[in-house]
Short mmCIF file of C-alpha atoms and ligand atoms in Angstrom, two decimals:
data_model
loop_
_atom_site.label_atom_id
_atom_site.label_comp_id
_atom_site.label_asym_id
_atom_site.label_seq_id
_atom_site.Cartn_x
_atom_site.Cartn_y
_atom_site.Cartn_z
CA MET A 1 0.00 0.00 0.00
CA ASP A 2 1.74 3.13 -1.20
CA ILE A 3 0.79 5.97 1.12
CA PRO A 4 3.03 9.05 0.86
CA LYS A 5 4.90 9.65 4.12
CA ALA A 6 3.19 13.01 4.69
CA TYR A 7 -0.25 11.39 4.67
CA LYS A 8 0.45 8.28 6.73
CA ILE A 9 -1.38 7.87 10.01
CA ASP A 10 1.51 7.59 12.46
CA ALA A 11 -0.37 7.95 15.69
CA LEU A 12 -3.97 7.70 16.80
CA ILE A 13 -5.67 10.96 17.70
CA HIS A 14 -7.50 10.89 21.00
CA GLN A 15 -9.68 13.96 21.11
CA ASN A 16 -10.51 13.72 24.80
CA THR A 17 -11.65 17.24 25.56
CA TYR A 18 -14.66 19.38 24.81
CA LEU A 19 -14.98 23.14 25.03
CA VAL A 20 -17.31 24.79 27.54
CA GLU A 21 -17.05 27.96 29.62
CA GLY A 22 -13.98 28.91 27.59
CA GLN A 23 -12.02 25.88 28.75
CA LEU A 24 -11.05 22.59 27.21
CA LYS A 25 -12.52 20.14 29.67
CA HIS A 26 -11.07 16.68 29.95
CA TRP A 27 -13.57 13.86 29.29
CA ASN A 28 -13.15 10.60 31.15
CA GLY A 29 -16.37 8.97 29.98
CA GLU A 30 -17.35 6.86 27.00
CA MET A 31 -15.47 7.44 23.77
CA SER A 32 -16.43 6.63 20.15
CA GLU A 33 -13.90 5.04 17.87
CA VAL A 34 -13.23 6.86 14.60
CA TYR A 35 -12.42 4.72 11.57
CA SER A 36 -11.62 5.64 7.99
CA THR A 37 -13.02 3.50 5.19
CA ILE A 38 -9.59 3.94 3.55
CA SER A 39 -7.33 0.95 4.09
CA SER A 40 -3.69 1.31 5.14
CA THR A 41 -2.86 -2.23 4.15
CA SER A 42 -3.22 -4.10 0.87
CA ASP A 43 -5.63 -6.56 2.51
CA TYR A 44 -8.60 -4.29 2.92
CA LYS A 45 -9.17 -3.15 6.47
CA PRO A 46 -10.70 0.15 7.70
CA THR A 47 -8.06 2.33 9.33
CA HIS A 48 -8.37 3.27 12.97
CA LEU A 49 -7.88 7.01 13.30
CA GLY A 50 -8.64 7.68 16.94
CA THR A 51 -11.39 8.44 19.40
CA VAL A 52 -13.80 11.26 20.22
CA PRO A 53 -15.95 11.84 23.31
CA ASN A 54 -19.42 10.42 23.39
CA LEU A 55 -20.88 13.12 25.58
CA SER A 56 -24.21 12.83 27.33
CA GLU A 57 -27.18 15.14 27.81
CA LYS A 58 -25.50 16.54 30.93
CA GLU A 59 -22.53 17.97 28.98
CA ALA A 60 -24.88 19.20 26.23
CA LEU A 61 -26.81 21.22 28.79
CA GLU A 62 -23.56 22.38 30.34
CA ALA A 63 -22.59 23.79 26.91
CA LEU A 64 -26.02 25.40 26.61
CA ASP A 65 -25.64 27.08 30.00
CA SER A 66 -22.21 28.26 29.02
CA ALA A 67 -23.48 29.83 25.77
CA CYS A 68 -26.50 31.36 27.54
CA SER A 69 -24.34 32.91 30.28
CA ALA A 70 -21.95 34.35 27.71
CA TYR A 71 -24.89 35.91 25.85
CA ALA A 72 -26.56 36.93 29.13
CA ASN A 73 -29.74 38.05 27.40
CA GLY A 74 -27.76 40.44 25.23
CA GLN A 75 -25.88 41.97 28.16
CA GLY A 76 -22.82 39.71 27.91
CA LEU A 77 -19.34 40.92 27.04
CA TRP A 78 -19.49 39.45 23.52
CA PRO A 79 -22.86 40.78 22.27
CA THR A 80 -22.10 44.26 23.61
CA MET A 81 -18.47 44.34 22.54
CA LYS A 82 -17.16 46.88 20.03
CA VAL A 83 -17.26 45.52 16.49
CA GLU A 84 -13.52 46.00 16.09
CA ASP A 85 -12.84 43.98 19.24
CA ARG A 86 -14.94 41.06 17.97
CA ILE A 87 -13.06 41.30 14.70
CA ALA A 88 -9.76 41.15 16.59
CA CYS A 89 -10.85 37.85 18.22
CA MET A 90 -11.77 36.42 14.83
CA GLU A 91 -8.43 37.51 13.37
CA LYS A 92 -6.62 35.83 16.23
CA PHE A 93 -8.56 32.64 15.55
CA VAL A 94 -7.94 32.58 11.79
CA SER A 95 -4.24 33.30 12.11
CA GLN A 96 -3.87 30.23 14.34
CA MET A 97 -6.14 28.18 12.11
CA LYS A 98 -3.86 28.82 9.12
CA THR A 99 -1.00 27.08 10.90
CA LYS A 100 -3.05 23.86 11.08
CA ARG A 101 -3.60 23.47 7.33
CA ASP A 102 -1.58 20.28 6.86
CA GLU A 103 -3.17 18.48 9.80
CA VAL A 104 -6.71 19.42 8.81
CA VAL A 105 -6.15 18.57 5.13
CA LYS A 106 -4.74 15.16 6.04
CA LEU A 107 -7.74 14.41 8.25
CA LEU A 108 -10.19 15.60 5.60
CA MET A 109 -8.69 12.96 3.30
CA TRP A 110 -8.80 10.16 5.87
CA GLU A 111 -12.10 10.94 7.51
CA ILE A 112 -14.26 11.69 4.49
CA GLY A 113 -12.17 10.53 1.53
CA LYS A 114 -11.94 13.93 -0.16
CA THR A 115 -9.15 14.26 -2.73
CA LEU A 116 -5.99 16.09 -1.72
CA ALA A 117 -6.71 19.00 -4.08
CA ASP A 118 -10.32 19.33 -2.89
CA SER A 119 -9.30 19.04 0.76
CA GLN A 120 -6.75 21.81 0.30
CA LYS A 121 -9.39 23.84 -1.49
CA GLU A 122 -11.85 23.29 1.35
CA PHE A 123 -9.33 24.56 3.88
CA ASP A 124 -8.19 27.56 1.85
CA ARG A 125 -11.71 28.49 0.86
CA THR A 126 -12.70 28.50 4.53
CA VAL A 127 -9.81 30.76 5.50
CA ASP A 128 -10.72 33.12 2.65
CA TYR A 129 -14.34 33.01 3.78
CA ILE A 130 -13.33 34.16 7.26
CA TYR A 131 -11.27 37.06 5.92
CA ASP A 132 -14.02 38.04 3.49
CA THR A 133 -16.54 37.91 6.33
CA ILE A 134 -14.39 40.25 8.41
CA GLU A 135 -14.15 42.71 5.52
CA GLU A 136 -17.86 42.51 4.81
CA TYR A 137 -18.71 43.06 8.44
CA LYS A 138 -16.53 46.17 8.48
CA GLN A 139 -18.45 47.42 5.44
CA ILE A 140 -21.82 46.72 7.06
CA ASP A 141 -20.61 48.52 10.15
CA ARG A 142 -19.36 51.50 8.12
CA ASP A 143 -22.69 51.69 6.31
CA SER A 144 -24.50 51.95 9.62
CA ALA A 145 -22.15 54.48 11.21
CA LYS A 146 -24.67 57.27 10.63
CA PHE A 147 -27.99 58.75 11.69
CA GLU A 148 -31.03 58.85 9.46
CA LYS A 149 -33.87 61.28 9.87
CA TYR A 150 -37.48 60.88 8.80
CA ASP A 151 -40.58 62.65 10.02
CA GLY A 152 -38.65 64.43 12.73
CA VAL A 153 -37.21 61.21 14.16
CA TYR A 154 -33.52 60.34 14.11
CA ALA A 155 -32.62 56.67 13.79
CA HIS A 156 -29.29 55.00 14.38
CA ILE A 157 -29.78 51.57 12.81
CA ARG A 158 -27.42 48.63 13.12
CA ARG A 159 -27.55 44.87 12.91
CA GLY A 160 -27.53 43.17 16.28
CA PRO A 161 -27.15 39.54 17.39
CA LEU A 162 -30.09 37.20 17.90
CA GLY A 163 -28.83 35.16 20.82
CA VAL A 164 -27.67 31.58 21.24
CA VAL A 165 -27.06 29.55 18.08
CA LEU A 166 -26.96 25.77 17.76
CA CYS A 167 -24.70 25.03 14.83
CA LEU A 168 -24.65 21.65 13.06
CA GLY A 169 -22.73 21.03 9.85
CA PRO A 170 -22.65 18.26 7.24
CA TYR A 171 -20.04 15.54 6.74
CA ASN A 172 -19.33 16.38 3.10
CA TYR A 173 -17.89 19.80 3.96
CA PRO A 174 -17.18 19.30 7.66
CA LEU A 175 -14.94 22.34 7.81
CA ASN A 176 -16.23 24.73 5.19
CA GLU A 177 -19.98 24.43 5.51
CA THR A 178 -19.83 24.34 9.30
CA PHE A 179 -17.62 27.40 9.49
CA CYS A 180 -19.79 29.23 6.96
CA LEU A 181 -22.46 29.02 9.67
CA LEU A 182 -20.36 29.38 12.79
CA ILE A 183 -18.13 32.30 11.77
CA PRO A 184 -20.86 34.76 10.71
CA ALA A 185 -22.96 33.70 13.70
CA LEU A 186 -20.12 34.53 16.08
CA ILE A 187 -18.90 37.72 14.50
CA MET A 188 -22.40 39.22 14.67
CA GLY A 189 -22.29 38.85 18.46
CA ASN A 190 -24.19 35.60 18.96
CA THR A 191 -22.81 32.83 21.14
CA ALA A 192 -22.75 29.28 19.82
CA ILE A 193 -22.81 25.60 20.58
CA PHE A 194 -21.18 23.69 17.78
CA LYS A 195 -21.34 19.94 17.26
CA PRO A 196 -19.18 18.57 14.44
CA ALA A 197 -20.72 16.40 11.72
CA LYS A 198 -20.92 12.59 11.96
CA TYR A 199 -17.75 12.21 9.83
CA GLY A 200 -14.99 14.78 9.77
CA VAL A 201 -14.86 15.11 13.56
CA LEU A 202 -11.19 14.61 14.34
CA LEU A 203 -10.25 17.39 11.97
CA ILE A 204 -11.68 19.82 14.51
CA THR A 205 -9.06 18.64 17.06
CA PRO A 206 -6.22 20.82 15.70
CA LEU A 207 -8.48 23.88 16.03
CA MET A 208 -9.71 23.37 19.60
CA GLU A 209 -6.99 25.43 21.26
CA ALA A 210 -7.52 28.29 18.85
CA PHE A 211 -11.23 28.27 19.75
CA GLU A 212 -10.30 28.22 23.42
CA ASN A 213 -7.84 31.11 23.36
CA SER A 214 -9.42 33.42 20.76
CA PHE A 215 -12.87 34.09 22.16
CA PRO A 216 -14.16 35.17 25.56
CA LYS A 217 -15.45 32.50 27.91
CA GLY A 218 -18.57 30.67 26.72
CA VAL A 219 -18.79 32.33 23.30
CA VAL A 220 -17.91 29.11 21.44
CA ASN A 221 -18.76 25.71 22.90
CA VAL A 222 -17.72 22.56 21.07
CA ILE A 223 -19.34 19.24 21.95
CA PHE A 224 -18.95 15.73 20.52
CA GLY A 225 -21.38 12.87 20.37
CA ARG A 226 -24.67 11.80 18.86
CA GLY A 227 -27.03 14.43 17.50
CA ARG A 228 -30.09 12.93 19.10
CA VAL A 229 -28.49 12.74 22.54
CA LEU A 230 -26.99 16.23 22.45
CA ALA A 231 -29.02 18.43 20.12
CA THR A 232 -32.50 17.31 21.17
CA PRO A 233 -32.28 18.35 24.85
CA ILE A 234 -30.58 21.60 23.86
CA MET A 235 -33.51 22.43 21.59
CA ALA A 236 -36.09 21.17 24.08
CA SER A 237 -34.79 23.70 26.63
CA GLY A 238 -36.40 26.44 24.54
CA LYS A 239 -33.28 28.57 25.04
CA ILE A 240 -31.94 28.35 21.50
CA ASP A 241 -32.59 31.44 19.37
CA MET A 242 -31.23 30.09 16.09
CA LEU A 243 -30.83 26.67 14.58
CA ALA A 244 -28.11 26.72 11.92
CA LEU A 245 -28.01 23.37 10.20
CA ILE A 246 -26.73 22.04 6.93
CA GLY A 247 -27.91 18.49 6.53
CA ASN A 248 -31.19 16.75 5.99
CA SER A 249 -34.71 17.93 6.54
CA THR A 250 -35.65 14.99 8.76
CA SER A 251 -33.23 16.10 11.46
CA ALA A 252 -34.04 19.78 10.87
CA ASN A 253 -37.76 19.07 11.31
CA ALA A 254 -37.25 16.91 14.39
CA LEU A 255 -35.08 19.57 16.02
CA GLN A 256 -37.55 22.36 15.27
CA GLU A 257 -40.31 20.18 16.66
CA SER A 258 -38.50 19.74 19.96
CA HIS A 259 -38.25 23.51 20.48
CA PRO A 260 -41.16 24.65 22.64
CA ARG A 261 -41.09 28.31 21.53
CA LYS A 262 -41.49 28.13 17.80
CA ASN A 263 -41.56 31.86 17.09
CA ARG A 264 -38.44 32.52 19.07
CA LEU A 265 -36.51 30.10 16.91
CA ARG A 266 -34.89 31.55 13.77
CA LEU A 267 -33.65 29.14 11.12
CA VAL A 268 -30.70 28.96 8.79
CA LEU A 269 -30.99 25.66 6.95
CA GLY A 270 -29.29 24.10 3.93
CA LEU A 271 -31.12 20.87 3.14
CA GLU A 272 -31.59 18.33 0.35
CA ALA A 273 -31.57 19.09 -3.36
CA LYS A 274 -32.03 17.18 -6.58
CA ASN A 275 -30.51 19.62 -9.02
CA PRO A 276 -31.28 18.74 -12.64
CA ALA A 277 -29.22 19.28 -15.78
CA ILE A 278 -31.34 20.09 -18.82
CA ILE A 279 -29.64 19.42 -22.14
CA LEU A 280 -31.25 21.21 -25.07
CA PRO A 281 -30.93 19.93 -28.66
CA ASP A 282 -28.33 22.54 -29.67
CA ALA A 283 -26.10 22.08 -26.59
CA ASP A 284 -22.35 21.93 -27.14
CA LEU A 285 -21.89 18.30 -26.14
CA ASP A 286 -18.17 18.48 -25.35
CA LEU A 287 -18.77 21.27 -22.87
CA THR A 288 -21.95 19.65 -21.55
CA ILE A 289 -20.22 16.35 -20.89
CA THR A 290 -17.29 17.96 -19.10
CA GLU A 291 -19.64 19.96 -16.89
CA CYS A 292 -21.94 17.01 -16.25
CA ILE A 293 -19.00 14.85 -15.21
CA SER A 294 -17.85 17.35 -12.60
CA GLY A 295 -21.44 18.23 -11.70
CA THR A 296 -22.49 14.66 -11.02
CA LEU A 297 -19.27 13.17 -9.71
CA SER A 298 -17.10 15.74 -7.93
CA PHE A 299 -16.55 14.22 -4.50
CA ASN A 300 -18.41 11.14 -5.75
CA GLY A 301 -21.66 13.11 -6.02
CA GLN A 302 -21.68 13.82 -2.27
CA ARG A 303 -22.51 17.50 -2.63
CA CYS A 304 -25.84 19.16 -2.02
CA THR A 305 -25.21 21.10 -5.24
CA ALA A 306 -24.38 17.97 -7.29
CA LEU A 307 -26.34 17.33 -10.47
CA LYS A 308 -28.58 14.49 -9.36
CA ILE A 309 -30.69 13.96 -12.46
CA ILE A 310 -30.00 14.61 -16.14
CA TYR A 311 -32.72 15.46 -18.68
CA ALA A 312 -31.42 15.14 -22.25
CA HIS A 313 -33.51 16.12 -25.27
CA GLU A 314 -34.52 13.10 -27.34
CA ASN A 315 -32.55 14.40 -30.36
CA VAL A 316 -29.27 14.29 -28.44
CA VAL A 317 -29.85 11.72 -25.72
CA GLU A 318 -28.28 8.82 -27.59
CA GLN A 319 -25.13 10.67 -28.47
CA PHE A 320 -24.86 12.24 -25.02
CA ASN A 321 -25.32 8.88 -23.29
CA LYS A 322 -22.70 7.15 -25.38
CA ARG A 323 -20.04 9.77 -24.87
CA PHE A 324 -20.91 10.55 -21.26
CA ALA A 325 -20.90 6.87 -20.24
CA LYS A 326 -17.54 6.37 -21.92
CA GLN A 327 -16.07 9.33 -20.11
CA VAL A 328 -17.38 8.19 -16.73
CA ASP A 329 -15.54 4.90 -17.25
CA THR A 330 -12.23 6.73 -17.70
CA LEU A 331 -12.40 8.28 -14.23
CA GLN A 332 -9.77 7.01 -11.86
CA PHE A 333 -10.76 5.52 -8.52
CA GLY A 334 -8.19 5.54 -5.73
CA ASN A 335 -7.11 7.05 -2.48
CA PRO A 336 -7.43 10.82 -2.00
CA TRP A 337 -3.69 11.51 -2.41
CA ASP A 338 -3.28 9.42 -5.60
CA GLU A 339 -2.33 11.49 -8.61
CA GLY A 340 -5.15 12.04 -11.09
CA VAL A 341 -7.73 10.46 -8.78
CA LYS A 342 -11.30 11.59 -9.28
CA LEU A 343 -13.31 8.98 -7.39
CA THR A 344 -12.50 8.11 -3.81
CA PRO A 345 -13.72 5.85 -0.98
CA LEU A 346 -17.15 6.63 0.45
CA PRO A 347 -16.99 7.52 4.15
CA GLU A 348 -20.43 6.25 5.12
CA ALA A 349 -20.92 2.69 6.23
CA GLY A 350 -23.61 1.03 4.10
CA LYS A 351 -23.42 3.63 1.32
CA THR A 352 -22.31 1.23 -1.42
CA GLU A 353 -25.19 -1.07 -0.49
CA TYR A 354 -27.62 1.83 -0.69
CA ILE A 355 -26.37 2.87 -4.13
CA GLN A 356 -26.62 -0.76 -5.24
CA GLU A 357 -30.25 -0.84 -4.06
CA LEU A 358 -31.01 2.21 -6.20
CA ILE A 359 -29.38 0.54 -9.20
CA ASP A 360 -31.26 -2.75 -8.65
CA ASP A 361 -34.57 -0.94 -8.26
CA ALA A 362 -34.00 1.03 -11.47
CA ILE A 363 -33.01 -2.08 -13.41
CA GLN A 364 -36.05 -3.93 -12.15
CA LYS A 365 -38.25 -1.07 -13.40
CA GLY A 366 -36.70 -0.97 -16.88
CA ALA A 367 -33.46 1.06 -16.76
CA LYS A 368 -30.06 -0.19 -17.88
CA VAL A 369 -26.59 0.54 -16.60
CA ILE A 370 -25.13 2.07 -19.77
CA ASN A 371 -21.47 2.31 -18.77
CA GLU A 372 -19.28 -0.78 -18.62
CA ARG A 373 -17.85 -0.18 -15.17
CA GLY A 374 -21.11 1.01 -13.59
CA GLY A 375 -21.74 -0.79 -10.30
CA GLU A 376 -18.25 -2.37 -10.00
CA THR A 377 -17.98 -2.81 -6.29
CA TYR A 378 -14.98 -2.43 -4.00
CA GLU A 379 -14.89 -2.78 -0.22
CA ASN A 380 -15.43 0.94 0.25
CA PHE A 381 -16.71 2.15 -3.11
CA ILE A 382 -19.09 1.49 -5.94
CA PHE A 383 -18.17 2.69 -9.42
CA PRO A 384 -20.70 5.27 -10.72
CA ALA A 385 -23.53 3.67 -12.64
CA VAL A 386 -25.11 5.71 -15.44
CA LEU A 387 -28.76 4.68 -15.56
CA TYR A 388 -31.02 5.10 -18.60
CA PRO A 389 -33.95 5.37 -19.22
CA VAL A 390 -35.03 6.47 -15.77
CA THR A 391 -38.71 6.82 -14.95
CA LYS A 392 -40.54 8.59 -12.17
CA ASP A 393 -41.48 5.42 -10.31
CA MET A 394 -37.82 4.61 -9.63
CA ARG A 395 -36.22 5.34 -6.27
CA VAL A 396 -33.25 7.01 -7.96
CA TYR A 397 -35.66 9.57 -9.42
CA LYS A 398 -37.28 10.30 -6.08
CA GLU A 399 -34.44 10.05 -3.58
CA GLU A 400 -31.46 12.35 -3.18
CA GLN A 401 -28.77 9.74 -3.92
CA PHE A 402 -25.86 11.82 -2.53
CA GLY A 403 -23.42 9.39 -4.10
CA PRO A 404 -22.13 7.86 -7.35
CA VAL A 405 -25.16 6.99 -9.44
CA ILE A 406 -26.41 9.09 -12.36
CA PRO A 407 -30.00 8.87 -13.58
CA ILE A 408 -30.76 10.09 -17.12
CA MET A 409 -34.20 10.78 -18.61
CA ALA A 410 -35.03 11.77 -22.20
CA PHE A 411 -37.53 14.52 -22.93
CA LYS A 412 -39.35 15.70 -26.02
CA ASP A 413 -41.14 18.72 -24.65
CA ILE A 414 -39.40 21.17 -22.28
CA ASP A 415 -42.54 21.14 -20.14
CA GLN A 416 -41.57 17.68 -18.92
CA PRO A 417 -38.51 18.73 -16.89
CA LEU A 418 -40.23 21.97 -15.93
CA ASP A 419 -43.30 20.14 -14.61
CA ASP A 420 -41.10 17.69 -12.73
CA MET A 421 -39.20 20.55 -11.12
CA ALA A 422 -42.43 22.29 -10.19
CA GLU A 423 -43.73 19.09 -8.63
CA SER A 424 -40.48 18.38 -6.79
CA ASN A 425 -40.02 19.21 -3.13
CA TYR A 426 -36.64 20.71 -3.90
CA GLY A 427 -35.62 23.97 -5.53
CA GLN A 428 -31.95 24.74 -5.15
CA GLN A 429 -30.28 25.07 -8.61
CA VAL A 430 -30.43 23.88 -12.22
CA SER A 431 -27.94 23.63 -15.09
CA VAL A 432 -29.12 24.42 -18.61
CA PHE A 433 -27.08 23.48 -21.64
CA GLY A 434 -27.93 25.17 -24.94
CA LYS A 435 -27.29 28.18 -27.15
CA ASP A 436 -30.42 29.35 -28.94
CA THR A 437 -31.46 32.48 -27.08
CA LYS A 438 -35.02 32.25 -28.41
CA LYS A 439 -35.38 28.99 -26.50
CA LEU A 440 -33.24 30.00 -23.55
CA ALA A 441 -34.97 33.29 -22.77
CA PRO A 442 -38.41 31.93 -21.76
CA LEU A 443 -36.77 28.93 -20.15
CA ILE A 444 -34.54 31.08 -17.94
CA ASP A 445 -37.52 33.24 -17.00
CA THR A 446 -39.34 30.17 -15.73
CA LEU A 447 -36.39 28.43 -14.12
CA VAL A 448 -35.42 31.39 -11.96
CA ASN A 449 -38.80 31.02 -10.29
CA LEU A 450 -38.39 27.30 -9.71
CA VAL A 451 -34.90 27.37 -8.22
CA CYS A 452 -32.49 29.99 -6.86
CA ARG A 453 -29.60 29.70 -9.30
CA VAL A 454 -29.71 28.91 -13.01
CA ASN A 455 -26.29 27.83 -14.27
CA LEU A 456 -25.89 28.47 -17.95
CA ASN A 457 -23.72 25.86 -19.65
CA SER A 458 -22.04 24.97 -16.39
CA SER A 459 -22.56 22.59 -13.51
CA CYS A 460 -24.25 23.67 -10.28
CA GLN A 461 -22.11 24.93 -7.42
CA ARG A 462 -22.16 27.07 -4.34
CA GLY A 463 -19.20 29.30 -5.12
CA PRO A 464 -18.03 31.99 -5.48
CA ASP A 465 -19.03 32.40 -1.86
CA VAL A 466 -20.00 36.03 -2.32
CA TYR A 467 -23.04 34.91 -4.33
CA PRO A 468 -26.31 33.98 -2.64
CA PHE A 469 -26.58 30.33 -1.71
CA THR A 470 -30.13 29.30 -0.93
CA GLY A 471 -33.04 27.25 -2.23
CA ARG A 472 -36.80 27.09 -2.47
CA LYS A 473 -39.19 24.61 -0.86
CA ASP A 474 -37.46 21.85 1.12
CA SER A 475 -33.95 22.83 -0.04
CA ALA A 476 -33.15 25.74 2.23
CA PHE A 477 -34.30 28.36 4.68
CA SER A 478 -32.50 31.75 4.73
CA THR A 479 -29.71 32.80 2.43
CA LEU A 480 -26.00 32.31 2.88
CA SER A 481 -23.17 34.21 1.19
CA VAL A 482 -20.43 36.25 2.75
CA HIS A 483 -22.83 39.20 2.99
CA ASP A 484 -26.18 37.42 3.40
CA ALA A 485 -24.94 35.16 6.19
CA LEU A 486 -24.16 38.22 8.29
CA ARG A 487 -27.73 39.36 7.72
CA SER A 488 -29.18 35.91 8.40
CA PHE A 489 -27.44 35.70 11.77
CA SER A 490 -28.54 39.14 12.94
CA ILE A 491 -31.51 41.44 13.19
CA ARG A 492 -31.91 45.14 12.58
CA THR A 493 -32.20 47.04 15.81
CA PHE A 494 -32.02 50.79 16.37
CA VAL A 495 -32.11 53.77 18.63
CA ALA A 496 -34.77 56.34 17.72
CA SER A 497 -34.88 59.86 19.07
CA LYS A 498 -37.16 62.79 18.30
CA ASP A 499 -35.31 65.75 16.88
CA ASN A 500 -35.27 68.17 19.82
CA ASP A 501 -32.53 69.90 21.78
CA TYR A 502 -32.98 67.67 24.79
CA ASN A 503 -32.40 64.44 22.85
CA ASN A 504 -29.83 65.87 20.48
CA ASP A 505 -27.62 66.96 23.38
CA ILE A 506 -27.75 63.45 24.79
CA ILE A 507 -26.87 61.86 21.44
CA LYS A 508 -24.02 64.34 20.91
CA ASP A 509 -22.67 63.57 24.36
CA LEU A 510 -22.85 59.82 23.69
CA LEU A 511 -20.97 60.30 20.43
CA ASP A 512 -18.34 62.60 21.93
CA LYS A 513 -17.63 60.50 24.98
CA LYS A 514 -17.75 57.22 23.01
CA THR A 515 -19.31 55.49 25.98
CA SER A 516 -21.74 53.37 23.96
CA ASN A 517 -20.52 50.63 21.66
CA PHE A 518 -23.77 50.82 19.70
CA ILE A 519 -24.11 54.56 19.26
CA SER A 520 -21.01 55.37 17.29
CA THR A 521 -20.26 56.99 13.97
CA ASP A 522 -16.64 55.82 13.93
CA TYR A 523 -15.45 54.14 10.76
CA ILE A 524 -13.56 50.91 11.10
CA LEU A 525 -10.76 50.92 8.56
O1 G3H B 1 -22.89 20.27 -0.24
C1 G3H B 1 -23.16 21.40 -0.62
C2 G3H B 1 -22.12 22.44 -0.79
O2 G3H B 1 -22.56 23.68 -0.38
C3 G3H B 1 -21.70 22.54 -2.17
O3 G3H B 1 -20.71 23.45 -2.35
O4 G3H B 1 -20.92 23.62 -4.80
O5 G3H B 1 -18.91 24.43 -3.64
O6 G3H B 1 -19.35 21.98 -3.82
P1 G3H B 1 -19.92 23.36 -3.74
#
């Protein structure tokens, strides 16, 4: 087994602390073993990576108390702190985080099987996201460093925190997606309880000390264990002001249900999607195939933005299928650090079996696997199967596969994919391949109302992170982007004063003496 020295697992990682009250607390209780589905030996065997705490309800509530005390109903040090001081804490955190790149990247590869290049990208993109968030927050702050006047009333309007946030991220982007929730939530003055995803947990270990020493006591609390054991009692306390979750709607719904004060709870959710590709008769097939390969199979299709169903016009479907299937078969499967690797081990136990079930169900209902290698099974992987013709009664049409299987349907009339999208519970993005503007114009005008991003001749994706990332129906709640996330994790709040000498003297005095952190017209540079 040829594992480059830099990526070998030399020692087990025992993450035996959790963060509450600003301190890494040692955990002596039950631990969970962490295994990688990547083998270190030529006889296949999952690799033992280490252990993480299996905390109980008691520690979950301890973390909740810690976050609530730090927020202190909006009177805590953090929510009332000067914007520039919060920014300084975040800068301290990110500068330490940058020093942990190699460790985090290595764990991203082992824990979730992401390729070296994509793992590096995930890390770097997250660091950039933090810096961009800091800059954007400065801009928001500068924009509100003023008084407005309407109808004889002055208003000093800013964005303020909402309270205590429970933050839960997904395993496919255990660093990036989680931090895209946590970082804006914190910088806006909220306090947070963060539980890492089910895979990609150990990669938080190298960052624990930076969390501990960068923020005031109780602002960030990091707990490890099962979602049901930890998140449910936290929600049931009724003390959570925001649920920030990227994952599936079943857990999002269950968690919302357990919160007794529904209108107190704000939501930032990124949920399932079944983004379609629509290939029109005049599409440039070379370009379409390249984009559909990356759209369906980057990170083995384990992306919420992945293309999860392809609609090809009947005039081009045969040619598309032939060339697409051939290209899928050329993709290299291997370990994340292998050169040229595109397909990598699946981190979830039972995932290959699930994908096989989808394939079997489709075959039984009339589809064929049209690529030679489709369904080849390894201990920790199943080679992507291209399925055609797929019909609406098949599971692969209805379920979000989140893995390497590609359903293709042919269409004659554009209303077919449009009706299917309208009927679907999801509404994140779509990719449209074609050139004729007479056809594209009305199509675009409809699609923008069915989803939240129409990708013209390119696959679906979240980035660049400055653009809005959201979805309709069951795909999302609230909008994320560098700018929008800061809005989503805050609320407009203001001081109003009637224009009279009595009030104006008070406001002037507040501004001159700089005694309030809220009332300030200072510009942060
Ligand atoms: O899993 C969903 C991610 O937000 C997708 O992000 O399009 O950059 O891979 P991406």
